[in-house]
Amino acid sequence: MNTTSLNWELTQDNDRITLHLIGELSRNTLLPLWEQRGSLFSGNSTNLVCDLSQIKRIDSAGFALLCNLVNDAKVRSNSVVFLRSVPHQLITLADLFGLSDWLAPHIQHGNS
């Protein structure tokens, strides 16, 4: 029996939406978030902050979802995605896939 899960909460402050991800961001857990990703960029120009401080594990599928959010923001809207409290696993995956330089401008340091 698989007991891993992914939960999330959205908070909004003016033009910034914070997506608090909680649990495991993996192939087995990300489908509900993947299906709702389009609603994160509906409306006016918005900055999306993905708070990863409560992510216990991320695999390559979870990494791909985050990369897709970053790319969607660039392509489909005037939005920007920032990643906060990035786990070491994400940095390792970015290195393995040769995407460290592409992802670096989206990594937010500190709590701003």
C-alpha positions as MATLAB code, in Angstrom:
seq = 'MNTTSLNWELTQDNDRITLHLIGELSRNTLLPLWEQRGSLFSGNSTNLVCDLSQIKRIDSAGFALLCNLVNDAKVRSNSVVFLRSVPHQLITLADLFGLSDWLAPHIQHGNS';
ca = [
       0.000    0.000    0.000;
       1.368    3.391   -1.008;
       1.052    5.954    1.804;
       2.902    8.788    0.111;
       0.940   11.866   -0.851;
       1.204   15.391   -2.139;
      -0.920   18.173   -0.704;
      -0.843   21.855   -1.488;
      -2.229   25.149   -0.311;
      -2.496   28.399   -2.251;
      -2.191   31.820   -0.664;
      -2.391   35.117   -2.526;
      -0.840   38.462   -1.655;
      -1.524   41.133   -4.308;
       0.097   39.861   -7.523;
       1.918   36.962   -5.845;
       0.491   33.483   -5.379;
       2.369   31.104   -3.113;
       1.932   27.401   -3.761;
       2.892   25.528   -0.584;
       3.738   21.946   -1.566;
       3.631   19.351    1.210;
       4.770   15.737    1.022;
       6.266   13.884   -1.918;
       6.474   15.383   -5.405;
       6.812   12.235   -7.491;
       5.388   10.256  -10.370;
       3.002    8.556   -7.946;
       1.609   11.767   -6.422;
       1.694   14.643   -8.902;
      -1.241   13.918  -11.246;
      -3.853   16.033   -9.364;
      -1.500   19.044   -9.325;
      -0.585   18.478  -12.993;
      -4.273   18.537  -13.924;
      -4.803   21.866  -12.112;
      -1.610   23.620  -13.199;
      -3.363   25.798  -15.792;
      -5.463   27.502  -13.121;
      -2.306   28.784  -11.419;
      -1.799   31.315  -14.232;
      -5.372   32.388  -14.880;
      -6.093   36.084  -14.666;
      -3.650   38.973  -14.746;
       0.107   38.926  -14.517;
       1.046   36.974  -11.423;
       4.200   35.785   -9.787;
       3.993   32.216   -8.538;
       6.219   31.170   -5.656;
       6.504   27.414   -5.141;
       7.390   26.873   -1.491;
       9.207   23.539   -1.364;
      10.156   23.669    2.330;
       7.834   20.764    3.201;
       8.745   18.505    0.285;
      10.073   15.235    1.668;
      11.114   13.737   -1.678;
      11.222   14.768   -5.330;
      11.886   12.509   -8.305;
      12.482   13.241  -11.986;
       8.725   13.486  -12.689;
       8.324   16.063   -9.917;
      11.300   17.947  -11.283;
       9.719   17.898  -14.750;
       6.469   19.312  -13.346;
       8.322   22.223  -11.732;
      10.245   22.869  -14.969;
       6.944   22.841  -16.841;
       5.501   25.446  -14.448;
       8.548   27.667  -14.991;
       8.322   27.286  -18.766;
       4.530   27.804  -18.891;
       4.928   31.062  -17.009;
       7.484   32.265  -19.565;
       5.506   31.168  -22.630;
       1.831   31.628  -21.781;
       1.660   34.683  -19.570;
       3.445   37.625  -18.031;
       4.095   35.518  -14.956;
       7.296   34.401  -13.308;
       7.760   31.275  -11.197;
      10.136   31.289   -8.259;
      11.193   28.227   -6.278;
      11.684   28.764   -2.544;
      13.399   26.426   -0.047;
      14.699   24.211   -2.824;
      15.626   20.700   -1.650;
      19.037   19.290   -2.469;
      17.385   16.576   -4.605;
      16.086   19.254   -6.988;
      19.549   20.795   -7.367;
      20.981   17.342   -8.077;
      18.324   16.653  -10.722;
      18.961   20.041  -12.361;
      22.668   19.176  -12.536;
      21.979   15.708  -13.967;
      19.711   17.085  -16.699;
      21.992   20.021  -17.526;
      19.366   22.577  -16.444;
      21.140   24.270  -13.534;
      21.838   27.491  -15.441;
      18.297   27.601  -16.866;
      16.716   27.070  -13.442;
      19.052   29.304  -11.400;
      17.194   32.617  -12.026;
      14.037   31.030  -10.611;
      15.525   29.890   -7.321;
      14.559   32.304   -4.587;
      16.956   32.681   -1.692;
      15.620   33.848    1.654;
      11.934   34.307    2.512;
      11.017   37.192    0.220;
];
